[in-house]
PDB file of C-alpha atoms and ligand atoms in Angstrom:
ATOM      1  CA  MET A   1      80.215  85.080  88.119  1.00 96.00           C
ATOM      2  CA  LYS A   2      83.587  84.661  86.484  1.00 95.00           C
ATOM      3  CA  ALA A   3      82.531  86.989  83.668  1.00 95.00           C
ATOM      4  CA  ILE A   4      81.176  89.517  86.119  1.00 97.00           C
ATOM      5  CA  ILE A   5      84.128  89.569  88.512  1.00 97.00           C
ATOM      6  CA  ALA A   6      86.590  90.217  85.658  1.00 96.00           C
ATOM      7  CA  PRO A   7      89.161  90.803  84.486  1.00 96.00           C
ATOM      8  CA  ARG A   8      91.097  89.429  87.387  1.00 97.00           C
ATOM      9  CA  PRO A   9      94.744  89.651  88.256  1.00 98.00           C
ATOM     10  CA  ILE A  10      96.668  86.396  88.118  1.00 98.00           C
ATOM     11  CA  ALA A  11      98.981  84.999  90.755  1.00 97.00           C
ATOM     12  CA  TRP A  12     101.544  82.582  89.470  1.00 98.00           C
ATOM     13  CA  VAL A  13     102.095  80.685  92.729  1.00 98.00           C
ATOM     14  CA  SER A  14     105.368  78.883  93.343  1.00 98.00           C
ATOM     15  CA  THR A  15     105.842  76.493  96.236  1.00 98.00           C
ATOM     16  CA  VAL A  16     108.231  73.753  97.328  1.00 98.00           C
ATOM     17  CA  SER A  17     107.055  70.601  99.172  1.00 97.00           C
ATOM     18  CA  ASN A  18     108.728  69.330 102.312  1.00 96.00           C
ATOM     19  CA  ALA A  19     110.309  66.644 100.128  1.00 95.00           C
ATOM     20  CA  GLY A  20     111.825  69.474  97.994  1.00 96.00           C
ATOM     21  CA  ILE A  21     109.684  69.205  94.885  1.00 95.00           C
ATOM     22  CA  GLY A  22     108.938  72.549  93.257  1.00 96.00           C
ATOM     23  CA  ASN A  23     105.474  73.514  91.953  1.00 96.00           C
ATOM     24  CA  LEU A  24     104.117  76.349  89.971  1.00 97.00           C
ATOM     25  CA  ALA A  25     100.428  77.146  89.028  1.00 97.00           C
ATOM     26  CA  PRO A  26      98.363  80.177  88.094  1.00 98.00           C
ATOM     27  CA  TYR A  27      95.433  81.412  90.311  1.00 98.00           C
ATOM     28  CA  SER A  28      93.049  84.187  89.403  1.00 98.00           C
ATOM     29  CA  PHE A  29      90.811  84.028  92.477  1.00 98.00           C
ATOM     30  CA  PHE A  30      93.544  86.335  93.810  1.00 98.00           C
ATOM     31  CA  ASN A  31      93.847  89.832  95.209  1.00 98.00           C
ATOM     32  CA  MET A  32      95.548  92.136  97.674  1.00 98.00           C
ATOM     33  CA  VAL A  33      93.600  92.260 101.022  1.00 98.00           C
ATOM     34  CA  ASN A  34      95.719  94.659 103.112  1.00 98.00           C
ATOM     35  CA  ASP A  35      98.342  97.311 102.462  1.00 98.00           C
ATOM     36  CA  ARG A  36     100.372  97.673 105.648  1.00 98.00           C
ATOM     37  CA  PRO A  37     101.589  95.098 106.169  1.00 98.00           C
ATOM     38  CA  PRO A  38     101.003  93.977 102.533  1.00 98.00           C
ATOM     39  CA  MET A  39      98.720  90.921 102.554  1.00 98.00           C
ATOM     40  CA  LEU A  40      97.074  89.013  99.742  1.00 98.00           C
ATOM     41  CA  MET A  41      94.909  86.020  99.201  1.00 98.00           C
ATOM     42  CA  PHE A  42      94.092  83.412  96.578  1.00 98.00           C
ATOM     43  CA  SER A  43      91.754  80.498  96.600  1.00 98.00           C
ATOM     44  CA  SER A  44      92.049  76.986  95.362  1.00 98.00           C
ATOM     45  CA  ILE A  45      88.975  75.186  94.132  1.00 98.00           C
ATOM     46  CA  GLY A  46      89.836  71.738  95.437  1.00 98.00           C
ATOM     47  CA  ARG A  47      92.900  71.083  97.607  1.00 98.00           C
ATOM     48  CA  LYS A  48      95.627  71.345  94.999  1.00 97.00           C
ATOM     49  CA  ASP A  49      99.331  70.758  95.269  1.00 96.00           C
ATOM     50  CA  THR A  50      99.829  74.466  95.864  1.00 97.00           C
ATOM     51  CA  VAL A  51      97.747  74.426  99.009  1.00 98.00           C
ATOM     52  CA  ASN A  52      99.279  71.219 100.327  1.00 98.00           C
ATOM     53  CA  ASN A  53     102.815  72.629  99.940  1.00 98.00           C
ATOM     54  CA  ILE A  54     101.835  75.847 101.726  1.00 98.00           C
ATOM     55  CA  ALA A  55     100.149  73.896 104.559  1.00 98.00           C
ATOM     56  CA  GLU A  56     103.416  71.937 104.923  1.00 98.00           C
ATOM     57  CA  THR A  57     105.941  74.722 104.669  1.00 98.00           C
ATOM     58  CA  GLY A  58     104.045  78.052 105.147  1.00 98.00           C
ATOM     59  CA  GLU A  59     105.919  79.612 102.199  1.00 98.00           C
ATOM     60  CA  PHE A  60     104.920  80.708  98.713  1.00 98.00           C
ATOM     61  CA  SER A  61     106.117  83.108  96.110  1.00 98.00           C
ATOM     62  CA  ILE A  62     103.894  84.988  93.659  1.00 98.00           C
ATOM     63  CA  SER A  63     105.130  86.073  90.307  1.00 98.00           C
ATOM     64  CA  THR A  64     103.036  88.296  88.168  1.00 98.00           C
ATOM     65  CA  ALA A  65     102.706  87.506  84.454  1.00 98.00           C
ATOM     66  CA  SER A  66     102.896  89.835  81.484  1.00 97.00           C
ATOM     67  CA  ARG A  67     101.098  89.336  78.310  1.00 96.00           C
ATOM     68  CA  SER A  68     104.193  87.867  76.612  1.00 96.00           C
ATOM     69  CA  GLN A  69     104.256  84.987  79.289  1.00 97.00           C
ATOM     70  CA  VAL A  70     100.600  83.805  78.785  1.00 97.00           C
ATOM     71  CA  ASP A  71     101.424  80.718  76.786  1.00 96.00           C
ATOM     72  CA  VAL A  72     103.883  79.403  79.340  1.00 97.00           C
ATOM     73  CA  LEU A  73     101.588  80.426  82.186  1.00 97.00           C
ATOM     74  CA  ASN A  74      98.792  78.345  80.540  1.00 96.00           C
ATOM     75  CA  CYS A  75     101.175  75.456  80.247  1.00 95.00           C
ATOM     76  CA  THR A  76     101.816  75.479  83.978  1.00 96.00           C
ATOM     77  CA  SER A  77      98.113  75.161  84.695  1.00 96.00           C
ATOM     78  CA  GLN A  78      97.902  71.536  83.613  1.00 93.00           C
ATOM     79  CA  ASN A  79      96.940  69.003  86.228  1.00 90.00           C
ATOM     80  CA  PHE A  80     100.241  67.155  86.887  1.00 88.00           C
ATOM     81  CA  GLU A  81     101.163  64.747  89.553  1.00 89.00           C
ATOM     82  CA  PRO A  82     102.712  66.360  92.659  1.00 88.00           C
ATOM     83  CA  THR A  83     106.063  64.843  91.608  1.00 90.00           C
ATOM     84  CA  VAL A  84     106.174  67.127  88.503  1.00 90.00           C
ATOM     85  CA  ASP A  85     107.945  70.486  88.810  1.00 93.00           C
ATOM     86  CA  GLU A  86     106.186  72.851  86.328  1.00 93.00           C
ATOM     87  CA  PHE A  87     109.342  75.048  86.193  1.00 95.00           C
ATOM     88  CA  ASP A  88     111.217  72.232  84.521  1.00 94.00           C
ATOM     89  CA  LEU A  89     108.237  71.094  82.424  1.00 92.00           C
ATOM     90  CA  ALA A  90     107.678  74.586  81.080  1.00 94.00           C
ATOM     91  CA  GLY A  91     111.378  75.319  80.683  1.00 95.00           C
ATOM     92  CA  LEU A  92     111.182  78.313  82.996  1.00 97.00           C
ATOM     93  CA  ALA A  93     114.202  79.858  84.811  1.00 97.00           C
ATOM     94  CA  ARG A  94     113.985  80.418  88.491  1.00 98.00           C
ATOM     95  CA  LYS A  95     114.801  83.599  90.286  1.00 98.00           C
ATOM     96  CA  ALA A  96     115.943  82.636  93.827  1.00 98.00           C
ATOM     97  CA  ALA A  97     114.141  84.184  96.717  1.00 98.00           C
ATOM     98  CA  SER A  98     115.939  85.998  99.561  1.00 98.00           C
ATOM     99  CA  LEU A  99     113.823  84.877 102.587  1.00 98.00           C
ATOM    100  CA  ILE A 100     111.962  81.727 101.532  1.00 98.00           C
ATOM    101  CA  ARG A 101     112.643  78.587  99.634  1.00 98.00           C
ATOM    102  CA  PRO A 102     110.326  78.829  96.590  1.00 98.00           C
ATOM    103  CA  ALA A 103     111.803  80.690  93.676  1.00 98.00           C
ATOM    104  CA  GLY A 104     110.007  83.125  91.514  1.00 98.00           C
ATOM    105  CA  VAL A 105     109.750  83.116  87.768  1.00 98.00           C
ATOM    106  CA  ALA A 106     112.764  84.862  86.194  1.00 98.00           C
ATOM    107  CA  GLY A 107     111.596  87.554  83.927  1.00 97.00           C
ATOM    108  CA  SER A 108     108.246  88.255  85.622  1.00 98.00           C
ATOM    109  CA  PRO A 109     107.535  91.905  86.249  1.00 98.00           C
ATOM    110  CA  ALA A 110     107.184  91.452  90.081  1.00 98.00           C
ATOM    111  CA  ILE A 111     107.878  88.566  92.532  1.00 98.00           C
ATOM    112  CA  LEU A 112     106.388  88.631  96.008  1.00 98.00           C
ATOM    113  CA  GLU A 113     107.924  86.441  98.701  1.00 98.00           C
ATOM    114  CA  CYS A 114     105.055  85.359 101.176  1.00 99.00           C
ATOM    115  CA  ARG A 115     104.488  83.457 104.292  1.00 98.00           C
ATOM    116  CA  SER A 116     101.033  82.069 104.960  1.00 98.00           C
ATOM    117  CA  VAL A 117      99.003  83.668 107.709  1.00 98.00           C
ATOM    118  CA  GLU A 118      95.935  81.366 107.310  1.00 98.00           C
ATOM    119  CA  VAL A 119      94.929  78.376 105.138  1.00 98.00           C
ATOM    120  CA  ARG A 120      91.240  78.285 105.591  1.00 98.00           C
ATOM    121  CA  GLN A 121      88.708  75.777 104.266  1.00 98.00           C
ATOM    122  CA  LEU A 122      85.555  77.723 103.152  1.00 98.00           C
ATOM    123  CA  THR A 123      82.060  77.084 104.529  1.00 98.00           C
ATOM    124  CA  THR A 124      78.808  78.004 102.842  1.00 98.00           C
ATOM    125  CA  LEU A 125      76.049  80.191 104.240  1.00 98.00           C
ATOM    126  CA  ALA A 126      74.396  77.024 105.561  1.00 98.00           C
ATOM    127  CA  GLY A 127      77.687  76.140 107.440  1.00 98.00           C
ATOM    128  CA  GLN A 128      78.577  73.293 105.074  1.00 98.00           C
ATOM    129  CA  LEU A 129      82.362  72.813 104.538  1.00 98.00           C
ATOM    130  CA  ILE A 130      83.248  72.944 100.880  1.00 98.00           C
ATOM    131  CA  ASP A 131      86.385  71.767  99.070  1.00 98.00           C
ATOM    132  CA  THR A 132      87.784  75.264  98.542  1.00 98.00           C
ATOM    133  CA  TRP A 133      90.845  76.551 100.296  1.00 98.00           C
ATOM    134  CA  MET A 134      91.666  80.196 100.847  1.00 98.00           C
ATOM    135  CA  VAL A 135      95.273  81.100 101.537  1.00 99.00           C
ATOM    136  CA  ILE A 136      96.027  84.467 103.087  1.00 98.00           C
ATOM    137  CA  GLY A 137      99.652  85.486 103.088  1.00 98.00           C
ATOM    138  CA  GLU A 138     101.863  88.338 104.188  1.00 99.00           C
ATOM    139  CA  VAL A 139     104.471  89.751 101.755  1.00 98.00           C
ATOM    140  CA  LEU A 140     107.911  89.640 103.162  1.00 98.00           C
ATOM    141  CA  ALA A 141     109.995  90.800 100.126  1.00 98.00           C
ATOM    142  CA  VAL A 142     109.358  92.217  96.716  1.00 98.00           C
ATOM    143  CA  HIS A 143     111.494  91.922  93.629  1.00 98.00           C
ATOM    144  CA  LEU A 144     110.756  94.172  90.639  1.00 98.00           C
ATOM    145  CA  SER A 145     112.020  93.984  87.080  1.00 98.00           C
ATOM    146  CA  GLN A 146     114.155  96.970  86.261  1.00 98.00           C
ATOM    147  CA  ASP A 147     112.250  97.169  82.924  1.00 97.00           C
ATOM    148  CA  CYS A 148     109.145  98.264  84.812  1.00 97.00           C
ATOM    149  CA  ILE A 149     110.781 100.992  86.754  1.00 98.00           C
ATOM    150  CA  VAL A 150     111.034 104.608  85.484  1.00 98.00           C
ATOM    151  CA  ASP A 151     112.581 107.301  87.735  1.00 98.00           C
ATOM    152  CA  GLY A 152     112.200 105.004  90.719  1.00 97.00           C
ATOM    153  CA  VAL A 153     108.493 104.381  90.113  1.00 97.00           C
ATOM    154  CA  TYR A 154     106.960 101.000  89.234  1.00 97.00           C
ATOM    155  CA  ARG A 155     104.907 101.517  86.141  1.00 95.00           C
ATOM    156  CA  THR A 156     102.015  98.962  85.820  1.00 94.00           C
ATOM    157  CA  GLU A 157     101.655  99.673  82.078  1.00 92.00           C
ATOM    158  CA  LEU A 158     105.215  98.554  81.464  1.00 94.00           C
ATOM    159  CA  ALA A 159     104.523  95.329  83.243  1.00 96.00           C
ATOM    160  CA  ASN A 160     101.745  94.724  80.718  1.00 95.00           C
ATOM    161  CA  PRO A 161      99.882  92.321  83.053  1.00 96.00           C
ATOM    162  CA  VAL A 162      97.753  89.533  81.607  1.00 97.00           C
ATOM    163  CA  LEU A 163      94.394  89.259  83.251  1.00 97.00           C
ATOM    164  CA  ARG A 164      91.781  86.419  83.461  1.00 97.00           C
ATOM    165  CA  ALA A 165      88.217  86.908  82.279  1.00 95.00           C
ATOM    166  CA  GLY A 166      84.978  84.878  82.217  1.00 91.00           C
ATOM    167  CA  TYR A 167      84.677  81.962  79.935  1.00 91.00           C
ATOM    168  CA  ALA A 168      86.994  79.034  79.059  1.00 88.00           C
ATOM    169  CA  GLY A 169      89.888  80.627  77.265  1.00 93.00           C
ATOM    170  CA  ASP A 170      89.135  84.386  77.987  1.00 96.00           C
ATOM    171  CA  TYR A 171      91.945  86.601  78.944  1.00 96.00           C
ATOM    172  CA  TRP A 172      92.390  90.378  79.010  1.00 95.00           C
ATOM    173  CA  GLU A 173      95.202  92.745  78.302  1.00 93.00           C
ATOM    174  CA  ILE A 174      95.369  96.432  78.971  1.00 88.00           C
ATOM    175  CA  ALA A 175      94.786  98.492  75.910  1.00 81.00           C
ATOM    176  CA  ASP A 176      96.988 101.476  75.180  1.00 76.00           C
ATOM    177  CA  PRO A 177      96.178 104.194  76.267  1.00 71.00           C
ATOM    178  CA  GLY A 178      94.103 102.574  78.943  1.00 78.00           C
ATOM    179  CA  LYS A 179      95.366 104.466  82.004  1.00 76.00           C
ATOM    180  CA  PHE A 180      93.868 107.600  83.487  1.00 82.00           C
ATOM    181  CA  VAL A 181      94.349 109.343  86.811  1.00 86.00           C
ATOM    182  CA  LEU A 182      91.479 110.707  88.921  1.00 89.00           C
ATOM    183  CA  ASP A 183      91.821 112.940  91.929  1.00 91.00           C
ATOM    184  CA  ARG A 184      90.346 111.498  95.114  1.00 88.00           C
TER     185      ARG A 184
HETATM  186  C1  FMN B 201      94.796  81.776  84.234  1.00 96.21           C
HETATM  187  C2  FMN B 201      94.415  80.613  85.230  1.00 96.21           C
HETATM  188  C3  FMN B 201      93.859  80.968  86.438  1.00 96.21           C
HETATM  189  C4  FMN B 201      93.486  79.953  87.298  1.00 96.21           C
HETATM  190  N1  FMN B 201      92.898  80.287  88.507  1.00 96.21           N
HETATM  191  C5  FMN B 201      92.608  79.315  89.414  1.00 96.21           C
HETATM  192  C6  FMN B 201      92.147  79.681  90.701  1.00 96.21           C
HETATM  193  O1  FMN B 201      91.921  80.823  91.070  1.00 96.21           O
HETATM  194  N2  FMN B 201      91.796  78.653  91.575  1.00 96.21           N
HETATM  195  C7  FMN B 201      91.980  77.375  91.199  1.00 96.21           C
HETATM  196  O2  FMN B 201      91.688  76.489  92.051  1.00 96.21           O
HETATM  197  N3  FMN B 201      92.507  76.993  90.011  1.00 96.21           N
HETATM  198  C8  FMN B 201      92.783  77.986  89.098  1.00 96.21           C
HETATM  199  N4  FMN B 201      93.344  77.632  87.867  1.00 96.21           N
HETATM  200  C9  FMN B 201      93.631  76.200  87.557  1.00 96.21           C
HETATM  201  C10 FMN B 201      94.984  75.748  88.273  1.00 96.21           C
HETATM  202  O3  FMN B 201      96.058  76.546  87.765  1.00 96.21           O
HETATM  203  C11 FMN B 201      95.207  74.294  87.969  1.00 96.21           C
HETATM  204  O4  FMN B 201      94.208  73.496  88.592  1.00 96.21           O
HETATM  205  C12 FMN B 201      96.609  73.822  88.325  1.00 96.21           C
HETATM  206  O5  FMN B 201      96.807  72.552  87.869  1.00 96.21           O
HETATM  207  C13 FMN B 201      96.768  73.733  89.889  1.00 96.21           C
HETATM  208  O6  FMN B 201      98.094  73.368  90.074  1.00 96.21           O
HETATM  209  P1  FMN B 201      98.553  72.725  91.464  1.00 96.21           P
HETATM  210  O7  FMN B 201      97.817  71.495  91.699  1.00 96.21           O
HETATM  211  O8  FMN B 201     100.051  72.478  91.182  1.00 96.21           O
HETATM  212  O9  FMN B 201      98.380  73.751  92.511  1.00 96.21           O
HETATM  213  C14 FMN B 201      93.635  78.619  86.933  1.00 96.21           C
HETATM  214  C15 FMN B 201      94.229  78.272  85.645  1.00 96.21           C
HETATM  215  C16 FMN B 201      94.528  79.356  84.772  1.00 96.21           C
HETATM  216  C17 FMN B 201      95.124  78.987  83.517  1.00 96.21           C
END
């Protein structure tokens, strides 16, 4: 399934616990689920620190990652104790948020400040609760890197997003020229 539903965008999710400890981790079970207001979701296989922090505070920030950030992104996916702040561990600089506490990753193409609408534990078809948690959030503020804007338009190709694919270490990048436009 992970090879079929691929390549997937990656949310680099930043949160802060009630105790004030920062956390950062990548999630590729991630997508946009509404446009107005902008809403998105990601899901955590197992109740991870990210979900616990969002359940406590209702706040999270999503930074997108470009190809050049993939090594440090991978570094932040290690399974650390909740007391470890992956920003410090990976030597990442923070970009302060305007409306919420969790900072974004400085240098990311886009940072989305979100508040959670729902933290839902999934059930199977048979009605059995599983240890998977889907977070739906509404985007309150957006910060874009000036490097990705030309004539006032955000250009995805300049963000050079890194995408997750199917098997263990598989990632995707957008080949040049990969973009085309189709009339609808
Ligand atoms: C590119 C990438 C994508 C990932 N996507 C997910 C995901 O969608 N859901 C998930 O539960 N874990 C995912 N992981 C694993 C988490 O990042 C990892 O378990 C991390 O330690 C969770 O951190 P936390 O406990 O601080 O939330 C992914 C890892 C990588 C490298």
